[in-house]
Amino acid sequence: MAAAPHPDDRTPRTGPGGPARPAGPAGTIDTQVIVVGAGPVGLLLAGELALRGVQVTLVEKRHSPTRESRASTLHARTMELLDSRGLLPDLGGPPCEVRGHFGGLPLDLTLPGPYPGQWKVPQTKTEAVLEEWALGLGADLRCGHELHAVEDRGDHVEARATDRGGALVTLRGSHLVACDGQDSTVRRLTGADFPGTEAARELLRADVDGIDIPDRRFQRLPGGLAIAARNPAGVTRVMVHEFGAEVRARTGNPHFDEIAGAWKRVTGEDLTGGTPLWVNHFDDANRRLAHYRQGRILFAGDAAHRQLPIGGQALNLGLQDAYNLGWKLAATLDGTAPAGLLDSYDSERAAVGAAVLNNIRAQALLLLGGPEVEPLRTTMAELIAYEQVRGHLAGTISGLDIRYDVGGPDHPLRGARLPHVRFRVGEAVVSTAELLRSGRGLLLGLDAAPPRLDAAWDDRIDTVTADAEPGSPLAGTPAVLVRPDGHVVWAGADADSLAEAAGRWFGPARVPAPA
């Protein structure tokens, strides 16, 4: 599934089911949700909203898809959520590496589930798949639009942008979600509090054609850290950090000469005969918004948190933000959301973000620290050899360890993701992911019908009775209630506690209108 080229700035794109827009006065776009930024996070969120019938308009500053070789790692939990939307075949069978790392120390990422390890998918491919999916569901994409004002007016949000020709475009919606990256324009315009620590270390990166140097994985040399990997097309990605080097104040990417100079000083090798295809840099600044929700304006992905993009965690953290937010925002718009549902996006994802940023700070020290961190690296390597430590770190990096505080009776599954299981439903054999494809809640009875749930929830919750495969991690659990994002909010057999959980997460049962 390949996305068509982006349009110019005056041409909206929408899928076949999309609403006709603009509506209202000339130059005004009326929509339900404005998403700022059409990278992977914004596209996934747009698809999640459109799947539930929400009018969503994406505003993107770029005029065409990026060709830069950026984030290329999808972790196990992200693969599961893409599977739950039927998108994995469109990724084209990407290669998988079971071996990951923690701060440059080798770490086996194997954990129970269908997608252990790191799946190598170029960001351009991820964006293409998500874009076509979102547009096919009816999302509206406006490229070449640069945002310059955002205002929460209490009962709606208004944003103003200019297209490439300088024409003013006003967008009005119920909510706006900033998915516009670590240098978020929305965050700047709203003055959102973004506490954290400044960068102390920097890593320079380039994709270089026409060089012949050895591949190396986190090679620590007396002067710094060197990483090199040659791809099948003959292009070598190099990354270099000089121990003790000061972080420069930058307004753009470094020049290739700077990267080649640092590489020469650290490794003794000469890159200047090669052709740089792409250069950039990243640092270990570590920041997180005080609040992911600010009235009718919300933040997701790197707009909400900034971190060293180590081990592919940044992209995966952002995609999982969008997956958590989409169904909650849609329920808020259609009037079924219980009180506080949208606030739970902030509380749940801020807690996950804090945990991930803490482990990234630890990894940054291990990876980019100088000789003074060698005793710590030795100790960490010894600890990783213990299975309990390895499994804990693998769960943190992969996203498989996330457990939300969902309330209700205690149960080992409560708040965790629904484990991957294959079931027999009638004559068919289906997986956990396939049962979540509707984007609705799921009441799953295991080997027998689940407790009865009032039919007034049928518009939000699918009820399925299935036979689990032998040895299933669900063995001994009569039934589970699962949110649209795959997290279990109730498990057991008690009808009263089931109804309470359904009301807590899916809103009150709707009483049918009189005939």
XYZ file of C-alpha atoms in Angstrom:
515
model
C 0.000 0.000 0.000
C 1.874 3.071 -1.197
C 0.698 6.613 -0.527
C 0.276 8.949 -3.463
C 2.398 12.114 -3.551
C 1.243 14.934 -1.322
C -0.804 17.635 -3.033
C 0.182 21.248 -3.282
C -0.903 23.537 -0.498
C -4.258 24.492 -2.039
C -5.545 20.968 -2.564
C -7.121 19.106 0.353
C -6.884 15.334 0.407
C -9.579 13.200 1.889
C -10.601 9.597 1.718
C -13.755 8.415 -0.048
C -15.851 8.748 3.086
C -14.544 12.177 4.021
C -16.761 15.205 4.526
C -16.876 18.008 1.996
C -14.746 20.887 3.292
C -14.181 23.792 3.755
C -17.497 24.673 5.362
C -18.526 28.080 6.557
C -17.109 31.414 5.351
C -14.490 31.520 2.607
C -11.088 30.533 3.956
C -12.586 28.754 6.956
C -12.404 25.007 7.578
C -14.931 23.656 10.063
C -14.066 20.252 11.465
C -14.323 18.311 14.706
C -10.621 17.733 15.462
C -7.617 19.650 14.147
C -4.417 17.594 14.174
C -1.230 19.609 13.714
C 1.553 17.549 12.155
C 1.253 14.692 9.647
C 4.147 12.553 10.825
C 3.515 9.019 12.099
C 1.890 10.169 15.356
C -0.502 12.627 13.712
C -1.421 10.155 10.974
C -2.128 7.331 13.430
C -4.281 9.638 15.550
C -6.176 10.849 12.473
C -6.868 7.249 11.468
C -8.033 6.319 14.970
C -10.459 9.255 14.975
C -11.709 8.686 11.432
C -12.245 4.978 12.211
C -14.874 6.136 14.687
C -16.554 8.601 12.325
C -14.868 11.769 13.588
C -14.224 14.613 11.135
C -10.490 15.245 11.381
C -8.297 17.712 9.499
C -4.508 17.386 9.550
C -2.443 20.526 9.027
C 1.112 19.880 7.840
C 3.865 22.441 7.202
C 5.698 20.223 4.694
C 4.684 20.280 1.050
C 5.639 16.655 0.421
C 6.650 13.565 2.404
C 10.062 13.642 4.019
C 12.807 11.638 2.331
C 15.040 11.790 5.385
C 16.198 8.518 6.941
C 14.815 9.014 10.406
C 13.299 6.683 13.031
C 13.294 3.105 11.753
C 12.490 0.896 14.755
C 9.067 -0.418 15.745
C 8.895 -2.284 19.031
C 6.683 -5.206 20.042
C 3.787 -3.231 21.517
C 3.637 -0.917 18.497
C 3.556 -3.927 16.187
C 0.633 -5.296 18.206
C -1.354 -2.089 17.895
C -0.693 -1.915 14.134
C -1.840 -5.530 13.909
C -5.046 -4.581 15.746
C -5.794 -2.219 12.846
C -4.845 -4.718 10.142
C -1.874 -2.660 8.945
C 1.018 -5.112 9.306
C 0.761 -6.625 5.791
C 1.269 -3.146 4.332
C 4.666 -2.866 6.043
C 5.886 -5.604 3.700
C 7.438 -8.122 6.095
C 10.161 -5.995 7.703
C 13.293 -7.606 9.147
C 13.426 -8.215 12.878
C 16.357 -8.041 15.272
C 15.748 -9.769 18.595
C 18.896 -8.215 20.009
C 18.489 -4.675 21.230
C 20.467 -2.715 23.770
C 20.226 -0.706 26.965
C 22.612 2.219 26.843
C 24.746 0.356 24.321
C 24.849 -2.856 26.375
C 23.455 -5.890 24.475
C 19.920 -6.819 25.566
C 17.752 -9.671 24.333
C 14.267 -8.180 23.832
C 12.459 -11.530 23.680
C 9.226 -11.555 25.697
C 5.967 -13.508 25.313
C 4.039 -12.191 22.338
C 3.943 -12.438 18.554
C 6.454 -9.670 17.758
C 9.525 -9.874 20.004
C 12.456 -7.676 19.139
C 12.965 -4.611 16.970
C 11.247 -4.412 13.580
C 13.145 -2.315 11.070
C 10.743 -0.137 9.084
C 11.897 3.144 7.498
C 9.860 6.061 8.787
C 8.952 6.939 5.201
C 7.244 3.535 4.909
C 5.461 3.884 8.246
C 4.156 7.305 7.205
C 3.015 6.048 3.791
C 1.031 3.173 5.316
C -0.570 5.322 8.012
C -1.371 8.112 5.570
C -3.214 5.908 3.131
C -5.100 4.231 5.971
C -6.172 7.547 7.518
C -7.195 9.067 4.188
C -9.071 5.928 3.239
C -11.141 6.335 6.410
C -11.994 9.945 5.578
C -9.296 12.084 7.195
C -8.559 15.409 5.478
C -4.887 16.309 4.920
C -3.800 19.890 4.242
C -0.121 20.163 3.299
C 1.917 23.338 2.929
C 0.014 25.066 5.736
C 2.077 26.839 8.396
C 0.415 27.494 11.731
C 0.844 30.888 13.357
C -1.976 31.222 15.907
C -3.958 28.890 18.192
C -6.697 29.893 20.623
C -8.897 27.873 22.941
C -12.177 29.815 22.950
C -13.832 27.738 25.650
C -16.445 26.035 23.486
C -14.142 25.394 20.485
C -10.582 25.825 19.249
C -9.558 28.206 16.493
C -6.282 28.001 14.590
C -4.917 30.238 11.850
C -2.441 29.183 9.206
C -1.081 30.444 5.907
C -0.691 28.393 2.775
C 2.308 28.582 0.449
C 0.691 31.454 -1.469
C 0.264 33.476 1.717
C -3.511 33.074 1.917
C -4.958 32.979 5.420
C -6.796 29.801 6.430
C -8.842 29.631 9.632
C -9.610 26.229 11.144
C -12.320 25.722 13.749
C -12.841 22.530 15.688
C -13.955 21.100 18.988
C -10.373 20.080 19.898
C -6.842 20.488 18.571
C -4.068 17.934 19.027
C -0.433 18.945 18.599
C 1.598 16.162 16.968
C 4.172 18.551 15.530
C 7.398 17.237 17.010
C 9.993 18.275 19.540
C 10.063 21.877 18.296
C 6.260 22.048 18.472
C 4.747 25.246 17.108
C 1.586 24.644 19.146
C 3.615 24.299 22.327
C 5.380 27.588 21.576
C 2.191 29.446 20.646
C 0.353 28.304 23.755
C 3.280 28.824 26.119
C 2.828 25.314 27.524
C 5.043 24.545 30.521
C 7.770 22.143 29.332
C 10.011 21.402 32.320
C 13.088 19.215 32.234
C 16.845 19.282 31.716
C 18.956 20.917 29.027
C 21.228 18.920 26.751
C 24.636 17.952 28.136
C 25.766 15.588 25.338
C 25.260 15.414 21.591
C 25.430 12.701 18.946
C 26.166 13.628 15.309
C 24.676 11.476 12.545
C 24.969 11.147 8.769
C 24.072 8.769 5.947
C 27.083 8.669 3.640
C 27.492 7.091 0.216
C 30.817 6.028 -1.273
C 32.779 5.166 1.861
C 34.252 1.861 2.982
C 34.632 1.644 6.745
C 34.009 -1.255 9.150
C 30.564 -1.692 10.670
C 30.665 -1.167 14.412
C 27.995 -1.337 17.101
C 28.475 1.079 20.008
C 32.263 1.016 19.818
C 33.712 2.953 22.727
C 37.158 4.340 21.917
C 39.417 6.552 24.039
C 38.045 9.713 22.472
C 34.389 8.851 22.091
C 31.649 6.614 20.749
C 31.423 5.431 17.121
C 28.593 3.572 15.368
C 28.513 2.555 11.700
C 26.151 0.363 9.678
C 26.204 -0.151 5.913
C 22.836 -0.916 4.305
C 22.253 -3.167 1.251
C 22.260 -0.113 -1.042
C 25.844 0.661 0.025
C 24.998 3.701 2.141
C 26.634 3.833 5.574
C 24.999 5.459 8.545
C 27.588 6.874 10.933
C 27.024 8.288 14.406
C 29.720 9.821 16.555
C 30.041 11.415 19.979
C 33.220 12.942 21.394
C 33.573 12.495 25.128
C 33.485 15.823 26.915
C 32.487 17.844 23.846
C 30.305 20.868 24.516
C 26.804 20.909 23.052
C 26.580 23.663 20.453
C 23.673 26.071 20.167
C 22.264 25.207 16.744
C 19.683 26.733 14.465
C 19.931 23.896 11.945
C 21.717 20.650 11.206
C 25.522 20.398 11.428
C 27.667 20.597 8.320
C 29.091 17.316 7.096
C 32.627 18.646 7.654
C 31.880 18.852 11.390
C 30.746 15.220 11.468
C 33.701 14.045 9.401
C 36.065 15.923 11.712
C 34.614 14.366 14.844
C 34.713 10.914 13.221
C 38.379 11.389 12.314
C 39.309 12.428 15.842
C 37.470 9.496 17.439
C 38.276 6.674 14.961
C 41.170 7.933 12.866
C 39.149 7.227 9.673
C 38.491 9.695 6.857
C 34.928 10.215 5.619
C 35.583 13.247 3.434
C 35.684 11.223 0.216
C 32.064 10.165 0.690
C 28.852 11.890 -0.333
C 26.574 12.868 2.545
C 22.940 12.114 1.747
C 21.524 13.325 5.041
C 23.001 14.843 8.199
C 21.480 15.690 11.535
C 22.164 15.644 15.250
C 20.360 14.842 18.450
C 21.093 15.485 22.088
C 20.108 14.270 25.523
C 17.772 17.123 26.483
C 15.014 15.529 28.560
C 11.692 17.345 28.906
C 8.026 16.499 29.407
C 4.935 18.667 29.408
C 3.435 19.365 32.803
C 0.030 18.511 31.261
C -0.691 16.627 28.041
C -4.208 18.102 28.046
C -4.750 21.849 28.352
C -8.461 22.462 27.937
C -9.397 21.704 24.342
C -5.749 21.518 23.256
C -3.878 18.231 23.661
C -0.327 17.089 22.901
C 1.044 13.758 21.693
C 4.411 12.365 20.619
C 7.499 14.556 20.706
C 5.296 17.640 21.107
C 4.589 16.302 24.622
C 8.019 14.944 25.479
C 11.586 15.408 24.279
C 14.203 12.723 24.782
C 17.313 11.211 23.237
C 15.960 8.942 20.460
C 17.802 5.942 21.780
C 16.757 2.397 20.936
C 13.813 3.614 18.870
C 11.778 4.468 21.956
C 10.770 8.021 20.965
C 8.693 7.071 17.906
C 7.043 4.145 19.685
C 6.188 6.261 22.714
C 4.481 8.786 20.444
C 2.511 6.220 18.452
C 1.249 4.700 21.685
C 0.196 8.195 22.855
C -1.992 8.461 19.750
C -3.461 4.990 20.255
C -4.420 5.850 23.838
C -5.932 9.207 22.884
C -7.906 8.393 19.728
C -10.776 6.394 21.191
C -11.072 8.633 24.240
C -11.356 11.803 22.172
C -13.846 10.147 19.806
C -16.020 9.040 22.749
C -15.897 12.579 24.130
C -17.133 13.947 20.807
C -19.961 11.436 20.350
C -21.238 11.974 23.894
C -20.617 8.477 25.253
C -17.516 9.270 27.326
C -17.831 8.957 31.097
C -16.670 11.853 33.224
C -12.896 12.208 33.259
C -12.190 9.911 30.304
C -10.243 12.514 28.336
C -8.307 13.507 31.461
C -7.199 9.873 31.767
C -5.159 10.387 28.582
C -3.069 12.929 30.453
C -2.689 10.872 33.636
C -1.965 7.559 31.887
C 0.415 8.746 29.196
C 2.224 11.272 31.391
C 3.077 8.431 33.783
C 4.332 6.260 30.922
C 6.267 9.196 29.481
C 7.949 9.870 32.825
C 9.049 6.230 33.122
C 10.415 6.109 29.570
C 12.243 9.417 29.932
C 13.849 8.177 33.144
C 15.170 5.037 31.458
C 16.393 7.125 28.514
C 18.322 9.408 30.866
C 19.983 6.345 32.358
C 20.793 5.025 28.907
C 22.191 8.372 27.773
C 24.629 8.321 30.680
C 25.714 4.743 29.918
C 26.036 5.377 26.193
C 27.517 8.862 25.999
C 29.336 9.139 29.326
C 33.120 9.106 29.208
C 35.566 6.750 30.935
C 34.042 7.631 34.294
C 30.942 5.501 33.526
C 32.892 2.287 32.778
C 32.399 0.851 36.312
C 28.663 1.486 35.983
C 28.587 -0.174 32.541
C 30.372 -3.222 33.938
C 27.899 -3.505 36.803
C 24.896 -3.096 34.482
C 26.232 -5.804 32.146
C 26.480 -8.184 35.108
C 22.905 -7.391 36.191
C 21.457 -7.842 32.689
C 22.687 -11.438 32.795
C 19.963 -12.118 35.383
C 16.704 -13.061 33.655
C 14.515 -10.950 35.937
C 16.573 -7.837 35.173
C 16.717 -8.588 31.453
C 12.957 -9.161 31.309
C 12.227 -5.957 33.215
C 14.366 -3.824 30.903
C 12.995 -5.570 27.788
C 9.449 -4.865 28.968
C 10.250 -1.207 29.512
C 11.797 -0.738 26.072
C 9.218 -2.779 24.152
C 6.181 -1.202 25.825
C 4.852 -4.613 26.854
C 5.085 -3.818 30.559
C 2.587 -0.929 30.534
C -0.160 -1.329 33.104
C -2.677 1.452 33.665
C -4.556 2.150 36.885
C -8.058 1.272 35.652
C -9.790 0.730 39.015
C -12.122 -2.131 39.886
C -11.506 -5.499 41.562
C -7.937 -6.707 41.668
C -6.848 -9.231 39.045
C -3.442 -10.091 37.487
C -4.676 -8.835 34.097
C -6.216 -5.595 35.317
C -4.715 -2.610 33.482
C -2.342 -4.737 31.379
C -2.648 -5.292 27.651
C -4.757 -8.268 26.565
C -2.199 -11.055 25.988
C -1.770 -12.367 22.473
C -3.899 -15.489 22.175
C -5.471 -17.383 19.292
C -9.106 -18.327 19.785
C -11.668 -20.470 18.078
C -14.826 -18.460 17.441
C -17.340 -20.760 15.803
C -15.502 -22.315 12.887
C -12.922 -19.534 12.635
C -9.564 -19.159 14.374
C -8.787 -15.550 15.234
C -6.177 -13.673 17.240
C -6.464 -11.111 19.990
C -5.569 -8.394 17.472
C -8.318 -9.441 15.072
C -10.932 -9.187 17.828
C -9.916 -5.534 18.348
C -10.128 -4.478 14.682
C -13.499 -2.735 15.056
C -11.957 -0.112 17.319
C -14.696 -0.734 19.885
C -14.578 -2.244 23.353
C -14.525 -6.031 23.692
C -16.307 -8.269 26.194
C -14.683 -11.655 25.710
C -16.117 -14.799 27.271
C -13.602 -17.635 27.450
C -14.980 -21.122 26.841
C -18.460 -19.959 27.952
C -20.668 -16.941 27.464
C -19.567 -13.961 29.608
C -21.830 -12.419 32.251
C -24.703 -10.585 30.631
C -24.105 -6.907 29.914
C -27.025 -4.589 29.258
C -27.745 -4.352 25.520
C -27.673 -0.561 25.844
C -23.854 -0.843 25.640
C -23.988 -2.744 22.338
C -23.176 0.441 20.408
C -19.760 0.584 22.123
C -18.819 -2.954 23.139
C -18.605 -6.120 21.045
C -19.430 -9.354 22.881
C -17.589 -12.507 21.748
C -17.507 -16.021 23.159
C -14.340 -17.914 22.238
C -12.387 -21.042 23.082
C -8.786 -20.191 23.969
C -5.915 -22.392 22.872
C -4.521 -24.775 25.517
C -2.013 -23.189 27.896
C -3.310 -19.713 27.167
C -2.275 -16.906 29.561
C -6.022 -16.331 29.905
C -6.587 -19.820 31.315
C -8.757 -19.742 34.417
C -10.245 -16.335 33.606
C -13.958 -16.624 32.748
C -14.243 -13.299 30.910
C -12.475 -9.992 30.287
C -13.602 -6.487 29.327
C -11.092 -4.727 27.110
C -10.771 -1.077 26.077
C -10.369 -0.199 22.375
C -6.623 0.258 22.979
C -6.321 -3.366 24.115
C -6.001 -2.839 27.884
C -8.045 -5.001 30.246
C -10.360 -3.033 32.567
C -12.216 -5.967 34.161
C -11.738 -9.717 34.525
C -13.831 -12.328 36.282
C -17.404 -13.552 36.373
C -19.318 -11.039 38.493
C -22.025 -9.219 36.517
C -22.275 -6.263 38.918
C -18.564 -5.390 38.786
C -18.667 -5.869 34.998
C -21.449 -3.287 34.664
C -19.522 -0.909 36.926
C -16.390 -1.237 34.766
C -18.414 -0.750 31.578
C -19.859 2.461 32.969
C -16.454 3.679 34.191
C -14.768 3.272 30.796
C -17.558 3.341 28.209
C -20.062 5.715 29.763
C -23.591 5.105 30.967
C -25.767 2.616 29.132
C -27.930 4.448 26.620
C -31.646 4.114 27.176
C -33.327 3.614 23.794
C -35.539 6.498 22.723
C -39.265 5.707 22.784
C -40.640 4.499 19.464
